[in-house]
Coordinates of C-alpha atoms in Angstrom, one line a residue:
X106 CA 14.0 -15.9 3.0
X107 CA 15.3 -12.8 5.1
X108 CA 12.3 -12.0 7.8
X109 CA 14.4 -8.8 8.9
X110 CA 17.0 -7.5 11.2
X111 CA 16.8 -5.9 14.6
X112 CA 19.4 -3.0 15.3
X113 CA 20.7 -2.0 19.1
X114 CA 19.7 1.8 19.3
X115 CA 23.0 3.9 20.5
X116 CA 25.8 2.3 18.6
X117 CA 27.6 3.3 15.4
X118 CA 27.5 0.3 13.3
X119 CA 29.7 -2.4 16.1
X120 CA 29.9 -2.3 19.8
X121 CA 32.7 -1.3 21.5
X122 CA 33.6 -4.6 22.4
X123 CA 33.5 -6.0 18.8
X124 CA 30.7 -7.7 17.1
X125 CA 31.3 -11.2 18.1
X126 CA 29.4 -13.8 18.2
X127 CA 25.8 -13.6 19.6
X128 CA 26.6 -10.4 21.2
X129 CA 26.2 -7.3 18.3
X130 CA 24.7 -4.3 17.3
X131 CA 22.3 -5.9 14.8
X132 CA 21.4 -9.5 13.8
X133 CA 19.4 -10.8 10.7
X134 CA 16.4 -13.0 11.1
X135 CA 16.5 -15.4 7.8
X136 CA 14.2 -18.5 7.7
X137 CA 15.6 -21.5 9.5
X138 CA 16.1 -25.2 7.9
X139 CA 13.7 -26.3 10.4
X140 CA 10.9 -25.0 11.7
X141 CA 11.9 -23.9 15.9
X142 CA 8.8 -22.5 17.3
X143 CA 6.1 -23.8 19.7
X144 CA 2.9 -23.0 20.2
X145 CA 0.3 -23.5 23.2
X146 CA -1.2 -26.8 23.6
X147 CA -2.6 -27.3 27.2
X148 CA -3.4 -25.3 29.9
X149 CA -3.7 -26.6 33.6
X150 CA -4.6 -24.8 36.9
X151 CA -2.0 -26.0 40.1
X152 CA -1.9 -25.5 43.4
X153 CA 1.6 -25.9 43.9
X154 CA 4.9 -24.5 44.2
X155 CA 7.1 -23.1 41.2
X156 CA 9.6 -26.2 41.8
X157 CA 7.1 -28.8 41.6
X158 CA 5.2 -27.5 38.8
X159 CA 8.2 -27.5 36.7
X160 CA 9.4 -30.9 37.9
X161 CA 5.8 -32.3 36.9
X162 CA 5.8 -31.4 33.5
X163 CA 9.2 -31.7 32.5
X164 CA 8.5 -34.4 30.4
X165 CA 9.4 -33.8 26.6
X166 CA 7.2 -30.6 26.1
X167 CA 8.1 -27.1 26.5
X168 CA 6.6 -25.6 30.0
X169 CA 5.3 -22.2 30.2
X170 CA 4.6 -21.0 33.8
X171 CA 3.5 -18.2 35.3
X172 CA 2.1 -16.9 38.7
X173 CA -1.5 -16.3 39.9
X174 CA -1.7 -14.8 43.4
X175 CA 1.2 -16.3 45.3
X176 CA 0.9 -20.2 44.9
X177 CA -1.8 -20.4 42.5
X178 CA -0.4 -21.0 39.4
X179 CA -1.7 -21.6 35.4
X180 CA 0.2 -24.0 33.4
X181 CA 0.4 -24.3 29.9
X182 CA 2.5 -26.6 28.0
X183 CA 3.7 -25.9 24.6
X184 CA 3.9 -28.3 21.3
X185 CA 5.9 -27.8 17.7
X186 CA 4.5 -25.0 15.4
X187 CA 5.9 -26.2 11.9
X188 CA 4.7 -23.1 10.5
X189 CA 6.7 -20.6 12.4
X190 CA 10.4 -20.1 13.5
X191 CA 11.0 -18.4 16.5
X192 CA 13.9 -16.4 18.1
X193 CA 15.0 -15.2 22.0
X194 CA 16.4 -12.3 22.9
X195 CA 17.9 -11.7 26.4
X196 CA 21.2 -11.2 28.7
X197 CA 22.0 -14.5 29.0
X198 CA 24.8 -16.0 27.0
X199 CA 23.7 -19.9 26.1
X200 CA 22.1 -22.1 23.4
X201 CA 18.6 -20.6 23.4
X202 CA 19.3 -17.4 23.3
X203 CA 19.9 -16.4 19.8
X204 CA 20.6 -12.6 20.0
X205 CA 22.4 -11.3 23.5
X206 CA 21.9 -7.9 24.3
X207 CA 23.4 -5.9 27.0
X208 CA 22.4 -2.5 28.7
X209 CA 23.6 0.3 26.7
X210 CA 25.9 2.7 28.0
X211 CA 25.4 6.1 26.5
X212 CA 28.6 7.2 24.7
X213 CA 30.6 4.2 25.2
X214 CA 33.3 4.1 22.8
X215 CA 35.8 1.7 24.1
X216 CA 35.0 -2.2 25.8
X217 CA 35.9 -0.9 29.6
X218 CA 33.4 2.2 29.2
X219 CA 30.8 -1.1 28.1
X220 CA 32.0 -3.2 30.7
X221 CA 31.7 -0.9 33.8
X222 CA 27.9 -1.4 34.8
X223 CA 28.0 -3.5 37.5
X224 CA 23.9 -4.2 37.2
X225 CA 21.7 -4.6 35.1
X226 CA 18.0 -4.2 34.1
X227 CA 18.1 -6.6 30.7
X228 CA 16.6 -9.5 31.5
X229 CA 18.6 -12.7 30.8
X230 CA 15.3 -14.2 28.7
X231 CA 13.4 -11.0 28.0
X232 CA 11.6 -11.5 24.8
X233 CA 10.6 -13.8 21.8
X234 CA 10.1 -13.3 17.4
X235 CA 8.2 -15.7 15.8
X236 CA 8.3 -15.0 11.9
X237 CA 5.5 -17.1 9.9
X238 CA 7.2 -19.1 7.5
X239 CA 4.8 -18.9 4.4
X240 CA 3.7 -15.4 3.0
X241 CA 3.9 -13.0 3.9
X242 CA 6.4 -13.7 6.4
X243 CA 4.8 -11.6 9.6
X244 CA 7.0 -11.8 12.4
X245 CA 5.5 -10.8 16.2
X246 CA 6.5 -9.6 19.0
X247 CA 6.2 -11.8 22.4
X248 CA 7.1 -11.2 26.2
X249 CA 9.5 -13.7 27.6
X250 CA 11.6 -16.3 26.2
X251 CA 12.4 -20.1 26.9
X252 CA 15.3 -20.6 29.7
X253 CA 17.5 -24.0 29.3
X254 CA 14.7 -25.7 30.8
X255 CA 12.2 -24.7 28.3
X256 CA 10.5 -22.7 30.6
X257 CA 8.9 -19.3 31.2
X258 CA 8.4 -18.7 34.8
X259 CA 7.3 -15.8 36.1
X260 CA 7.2 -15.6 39.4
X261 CA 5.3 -13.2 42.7
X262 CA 7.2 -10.5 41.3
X263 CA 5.1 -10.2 38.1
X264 CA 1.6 -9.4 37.0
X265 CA -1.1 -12.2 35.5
X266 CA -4.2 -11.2 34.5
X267 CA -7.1 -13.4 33.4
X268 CA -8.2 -13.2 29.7
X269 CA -11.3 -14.9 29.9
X270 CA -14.0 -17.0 32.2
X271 CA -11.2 -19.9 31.9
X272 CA -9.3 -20.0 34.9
X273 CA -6.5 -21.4 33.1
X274 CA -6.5 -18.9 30.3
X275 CA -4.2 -16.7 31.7
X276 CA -1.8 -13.5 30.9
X277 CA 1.3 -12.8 32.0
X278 CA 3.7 -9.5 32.0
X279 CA 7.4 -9.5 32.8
X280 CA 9.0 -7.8 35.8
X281 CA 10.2 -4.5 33.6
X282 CA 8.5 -5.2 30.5
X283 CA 8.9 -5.6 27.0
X284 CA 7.6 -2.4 25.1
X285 CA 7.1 -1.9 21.3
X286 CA 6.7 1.1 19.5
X287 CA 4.5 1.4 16.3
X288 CA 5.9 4.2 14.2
X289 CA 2.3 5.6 13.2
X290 CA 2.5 6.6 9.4
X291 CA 5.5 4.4 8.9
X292 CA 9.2 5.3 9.5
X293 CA 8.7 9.1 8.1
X294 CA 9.5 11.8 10.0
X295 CA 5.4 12.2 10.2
X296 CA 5.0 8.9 12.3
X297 CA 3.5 9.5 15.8
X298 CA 4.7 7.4 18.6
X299 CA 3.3 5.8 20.8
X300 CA 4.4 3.0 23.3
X301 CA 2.8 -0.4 24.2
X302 CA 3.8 -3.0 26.5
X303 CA 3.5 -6.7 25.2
X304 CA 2.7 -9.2 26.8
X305 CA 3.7 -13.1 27.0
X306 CA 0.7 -14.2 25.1
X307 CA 1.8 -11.6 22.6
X308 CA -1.5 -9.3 23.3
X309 CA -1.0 -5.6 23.1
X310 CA -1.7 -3.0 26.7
X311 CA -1.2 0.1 27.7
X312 CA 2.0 0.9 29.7
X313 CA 1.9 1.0 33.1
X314 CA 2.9 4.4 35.4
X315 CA 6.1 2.6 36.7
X316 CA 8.1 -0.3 35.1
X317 CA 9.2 -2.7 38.1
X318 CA 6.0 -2.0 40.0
X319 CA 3.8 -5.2 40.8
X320 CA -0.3 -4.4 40.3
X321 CA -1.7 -7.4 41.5
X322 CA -4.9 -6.0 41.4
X323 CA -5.4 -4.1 38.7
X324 CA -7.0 -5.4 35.8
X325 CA -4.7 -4.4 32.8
X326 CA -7.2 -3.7 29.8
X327 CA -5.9 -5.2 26.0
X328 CA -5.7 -2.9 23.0
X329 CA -7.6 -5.1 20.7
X330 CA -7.1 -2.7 17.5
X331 CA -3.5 -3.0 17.8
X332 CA -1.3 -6.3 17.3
X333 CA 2.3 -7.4 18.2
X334 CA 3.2 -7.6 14.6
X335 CA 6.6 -5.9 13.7
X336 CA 6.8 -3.2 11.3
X337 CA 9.7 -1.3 9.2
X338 CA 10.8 1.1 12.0
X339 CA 9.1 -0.8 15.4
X340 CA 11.2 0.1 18.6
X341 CA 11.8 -2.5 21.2
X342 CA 12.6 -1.7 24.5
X343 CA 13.8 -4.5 27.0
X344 CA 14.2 -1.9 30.0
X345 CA 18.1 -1.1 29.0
X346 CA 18.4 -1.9 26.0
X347 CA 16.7 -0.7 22.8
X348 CA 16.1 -2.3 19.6
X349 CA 15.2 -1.3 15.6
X350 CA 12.7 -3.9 13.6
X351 CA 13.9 -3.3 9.9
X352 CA 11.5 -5.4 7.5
X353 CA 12.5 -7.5 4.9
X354 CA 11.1 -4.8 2.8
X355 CA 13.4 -2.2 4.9
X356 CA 16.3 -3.9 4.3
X357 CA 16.6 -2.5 0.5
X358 CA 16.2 1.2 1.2
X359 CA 19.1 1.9 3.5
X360 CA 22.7 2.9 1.6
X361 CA 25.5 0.4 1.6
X362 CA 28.7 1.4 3.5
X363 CA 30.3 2.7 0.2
X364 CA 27.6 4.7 -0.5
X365 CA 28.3 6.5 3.1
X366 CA 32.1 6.7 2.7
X367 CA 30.8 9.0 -0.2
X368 CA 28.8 10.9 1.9
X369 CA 31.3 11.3 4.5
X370 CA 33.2 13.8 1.9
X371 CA 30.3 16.2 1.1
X372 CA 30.6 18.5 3.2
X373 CA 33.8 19.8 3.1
X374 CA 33.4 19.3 -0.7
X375 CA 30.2 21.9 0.1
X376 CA 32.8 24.0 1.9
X377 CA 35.4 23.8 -1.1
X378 CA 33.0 24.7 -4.0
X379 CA 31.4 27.9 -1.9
X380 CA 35.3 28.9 -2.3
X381 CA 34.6 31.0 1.1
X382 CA 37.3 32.1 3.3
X383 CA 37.5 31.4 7.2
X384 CA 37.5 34.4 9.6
X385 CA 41.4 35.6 10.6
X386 CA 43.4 33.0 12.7
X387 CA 40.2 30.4 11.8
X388 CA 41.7 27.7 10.0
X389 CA 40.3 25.9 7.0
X390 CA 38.0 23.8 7.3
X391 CA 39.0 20.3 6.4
X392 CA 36.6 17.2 6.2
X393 CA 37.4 13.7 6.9
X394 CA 38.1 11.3 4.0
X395 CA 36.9 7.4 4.5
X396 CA 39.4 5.9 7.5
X397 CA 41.1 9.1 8.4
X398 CA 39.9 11.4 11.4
X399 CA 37.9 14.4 11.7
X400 CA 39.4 18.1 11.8
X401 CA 35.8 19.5 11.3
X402 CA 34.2 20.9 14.2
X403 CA 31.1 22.1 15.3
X404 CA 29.1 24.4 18.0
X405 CA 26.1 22.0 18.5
X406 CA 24.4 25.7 20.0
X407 CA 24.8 27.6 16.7
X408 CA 25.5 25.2 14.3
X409 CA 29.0 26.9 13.1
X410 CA 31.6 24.4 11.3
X411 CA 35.2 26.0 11.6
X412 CA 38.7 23.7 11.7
X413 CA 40.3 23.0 14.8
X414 CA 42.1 26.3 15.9
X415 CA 45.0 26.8 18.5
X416 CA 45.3 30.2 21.3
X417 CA 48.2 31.1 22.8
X418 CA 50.6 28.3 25.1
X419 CA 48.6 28.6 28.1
X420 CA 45.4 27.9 26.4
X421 CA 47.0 24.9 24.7
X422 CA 47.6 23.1 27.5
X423 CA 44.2 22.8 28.5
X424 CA 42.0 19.4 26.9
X425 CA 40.4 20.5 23.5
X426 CA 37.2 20.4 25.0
X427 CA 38.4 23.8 27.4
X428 CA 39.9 25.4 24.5
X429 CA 37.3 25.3 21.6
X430 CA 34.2 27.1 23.5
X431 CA 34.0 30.5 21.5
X432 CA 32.7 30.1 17.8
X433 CA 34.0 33.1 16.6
X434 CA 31.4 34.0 13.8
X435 CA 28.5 34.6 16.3
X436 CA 30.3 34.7 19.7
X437 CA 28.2 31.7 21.3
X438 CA 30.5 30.5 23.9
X439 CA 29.8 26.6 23.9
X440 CA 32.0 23.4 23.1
X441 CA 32.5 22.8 20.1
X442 CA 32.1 19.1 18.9
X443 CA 34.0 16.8 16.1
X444 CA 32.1 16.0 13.3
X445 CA 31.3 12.5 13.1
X446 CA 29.3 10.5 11.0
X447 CA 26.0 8.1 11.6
X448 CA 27.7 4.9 10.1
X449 CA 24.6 2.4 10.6
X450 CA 22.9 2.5 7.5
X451 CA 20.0 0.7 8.9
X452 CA 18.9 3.6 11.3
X453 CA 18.8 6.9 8.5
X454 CA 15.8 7.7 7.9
X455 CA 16.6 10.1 4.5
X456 CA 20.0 9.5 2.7
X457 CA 20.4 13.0 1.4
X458 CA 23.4 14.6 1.9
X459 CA 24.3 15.4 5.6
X460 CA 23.2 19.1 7.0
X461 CA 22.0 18.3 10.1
X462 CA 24.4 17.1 13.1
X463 CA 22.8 16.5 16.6
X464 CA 23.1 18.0 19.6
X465 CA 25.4 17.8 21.8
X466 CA 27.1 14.7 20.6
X467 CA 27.6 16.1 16.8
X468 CA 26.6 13.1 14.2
X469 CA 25.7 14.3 10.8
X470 CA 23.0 13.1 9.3
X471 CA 19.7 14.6 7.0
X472 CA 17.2 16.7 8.2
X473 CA 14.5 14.1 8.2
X474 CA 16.6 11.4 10.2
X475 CA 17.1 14.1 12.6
X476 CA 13.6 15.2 13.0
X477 CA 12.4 11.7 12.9
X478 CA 15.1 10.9 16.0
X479 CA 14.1 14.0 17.9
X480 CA 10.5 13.3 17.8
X481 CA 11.2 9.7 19.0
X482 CA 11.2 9.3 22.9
X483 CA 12.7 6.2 24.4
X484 CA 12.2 5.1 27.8
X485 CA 14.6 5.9 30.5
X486 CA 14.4 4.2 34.1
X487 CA 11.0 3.4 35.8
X488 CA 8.6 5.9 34.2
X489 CA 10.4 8.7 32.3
X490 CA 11.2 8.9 28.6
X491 CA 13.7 11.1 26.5
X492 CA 15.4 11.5 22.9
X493 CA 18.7 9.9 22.2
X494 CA 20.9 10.0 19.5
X495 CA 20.3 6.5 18.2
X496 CA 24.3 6.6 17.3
X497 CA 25.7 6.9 20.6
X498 CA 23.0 6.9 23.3
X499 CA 23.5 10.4 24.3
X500 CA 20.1 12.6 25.7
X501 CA 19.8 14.7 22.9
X502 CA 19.5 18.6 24.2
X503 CA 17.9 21.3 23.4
X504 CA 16.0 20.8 19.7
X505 CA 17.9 17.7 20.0
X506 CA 19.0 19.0 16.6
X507 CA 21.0 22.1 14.5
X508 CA 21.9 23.3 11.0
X509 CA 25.1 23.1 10.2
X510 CA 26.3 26.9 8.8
X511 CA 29.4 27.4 6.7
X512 CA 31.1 30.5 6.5
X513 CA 29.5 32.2 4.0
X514 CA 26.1 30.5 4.8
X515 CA 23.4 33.1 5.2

């Protein structure tokens, strides 16, 4: 039974260190021999410290703590959930974490551009999926995941909120928080965002001004006509790091890699049967076959293709980058950009031939993927939010998005 696959937002189909191991840009959720998950059993109210709390019940069962007001803490203690399989995400590279994710870095393309964040805001057991293991195989969304202790401790630094008159029934956030994104009207380029923070019981709130911030006192009020349960198209953000729920139902839509190794060869097929000649001293335009590189080039301003051009010697010594500014059909002096293609099927929204690319970064993809991406706003830092290309990472600019024009486009 395949439950679905979760995709990291900004890479192109691998990371730049290689998929290996734990540590990729996607990972499928299939149903496990044996049932994993836990679910809560008892709840206690200590007066104690964090160290002796966890030393008191470490006794068989899986702990989940969390603080109350400095020293005031709620206990709960977890038993086997045949019914459900479970799966942690974080930072942290050991047994119970089953998919490791890292903070992106936009535009990364080799493993020392990965490598050279020297912190980081992922947590290193940020978040939990618990897929049902009967029909019709629902899988939810949870803050916080179990450390090598079988714990969940969240400490002075977090935010716990009562959820009844129980004073041990108790809700907890994590530092930076785990936020999920409902594509309203499904993953269309209609949907309407809009982003949720989750917390560690798995109950839906509204985000708070600034992730980070500690709000011991305010009372967080729970979205009861919205759930934690993942969708075809939910976005998951672990502060850093963003991820792509695709269903079980998902999974069939997207094209195989073949399919795209086609579609990498339509354009300058487009350009071929137009049978249109390039402007004087413009080259023509050549497209890049499956393995080899790009020569097509765009201005991600006007949305001109053209070949890759020389000027005289003292021009060619400068980097590409210096030398291709001036598209010469409209005059628009701005870089122009390689061509390059989205090869993640898994994040295309329409898998109609290419026409779009975005902007600046220049990935081609459909109109709908690229007004479904430019319409999506992921969070950046504490308390701001922008559109990335979900290929590279980049902050999309301007529309976010342009045409492509051929030479003899009107």
């Amino acid at each position: 039974v395949y439950y679905g696959e979760l995709v990291v937002i900004g890479y192109n189909g691998k990371l730049p260190t290689g998929n290996c191991g734990k540590l990729r840009s996607k990972f499928e959720l299939k149903k496990r021999k044996i049932a994993n998950s836990v679910k809560a059993s008892v709840k206690y109210t200590i007066k104690a410290e964090v160290d002796k709390v966890i030393l008191y019940y470490q006794s068989g069962v899986i702990d989940f703590v969390y603080c109350v007001r400095y020293g005031h803490f709620s206990a709960v203690t977890y038993e086997f959930d045949e019914d459900m399989d479970m799966y942690q995400i974080g930072r942290a590279c050991d047994d119970f974490v089953d998919f490791q994710v890292l903070d992106t870095v936009p535009g990364a393309e080799t493993a020392l551009e990965q490598t050279a964040l020297t912190h980081s805001t992922v947590s290193r057991y940020a978040a939990r999926i618990v897929c049902s293991r009967h029909p019709p195989y629902r899988a939810r969304l949870l803050a916080g995941a179990f450390d090598h202790n079988r714990n969940i401790i969240l400490g002075n630094a977090t935010c716990a909120q009562k959820i009844s008159d129980n004073a041990c029934d108790m809700d907890g956030f994590t530092r930076n928080g785990v936020l999920l994104l409902h594509p309203k009207n499904g993953f269309t380029a209609g949907s309407v965002p809009v982003w949720r923070e989750i917390s560690v019981c798995g109950k839906v709130y509204k985000i708070k001004d600034s992730r980070g911030v500690y709000e011991s006192e305010q009372l967080r009020t729970e979205i009861t006509n919205e759930s934690n349960i993942l969708t075809d198209g939910c976005l998951i953000d672990l502060c850093g790091v963003t991820l792509m729920w695709r269903s079980g139902y998902g999974k069939h839509e997207p094209p195989t890699k073949s399919v795209l190794d086609q579609v990498k060869l339509q354009i300058s097929e487009m350009h071929d049967a137009q049978g249109s000649q390039p402007p004087p001293s413009l080259p023509t335009v050549s497209g890049s076959k499956p393995g080899e590189k790009t020569m097509m080039f765009v201005n991600t301003e006007c949305g001109h293709i053209q070949g890759h051009y020389t000027w005289h010697a003292d021009q060619n010594r400068k980097p590409l980058e210096e030398r291709m500014k001036n598209c010469f059909h409209c005059k628009i002096v701005r870089p122009f950009v390689p061509v390059r293609f989205g090869l993640e099927p898994l994040i295309h929204q329409d898998f109609s031939s290419p026409t779009h690319v975005f902007s600046p970064c220049g990935h081609a993809i459909a109109e709908q993927t690229a007004r479904y991406w430019a319409n999506i706003t992921i969070p950046h830092g504490s308390k701001s939010f922008k559109s990335i290309c979900p290929f590279c990472g980049v902050s999309l600019c301007g529309y976010g998005f342009v045409r492509m024009i051929f030479v003899d486009d009107k």
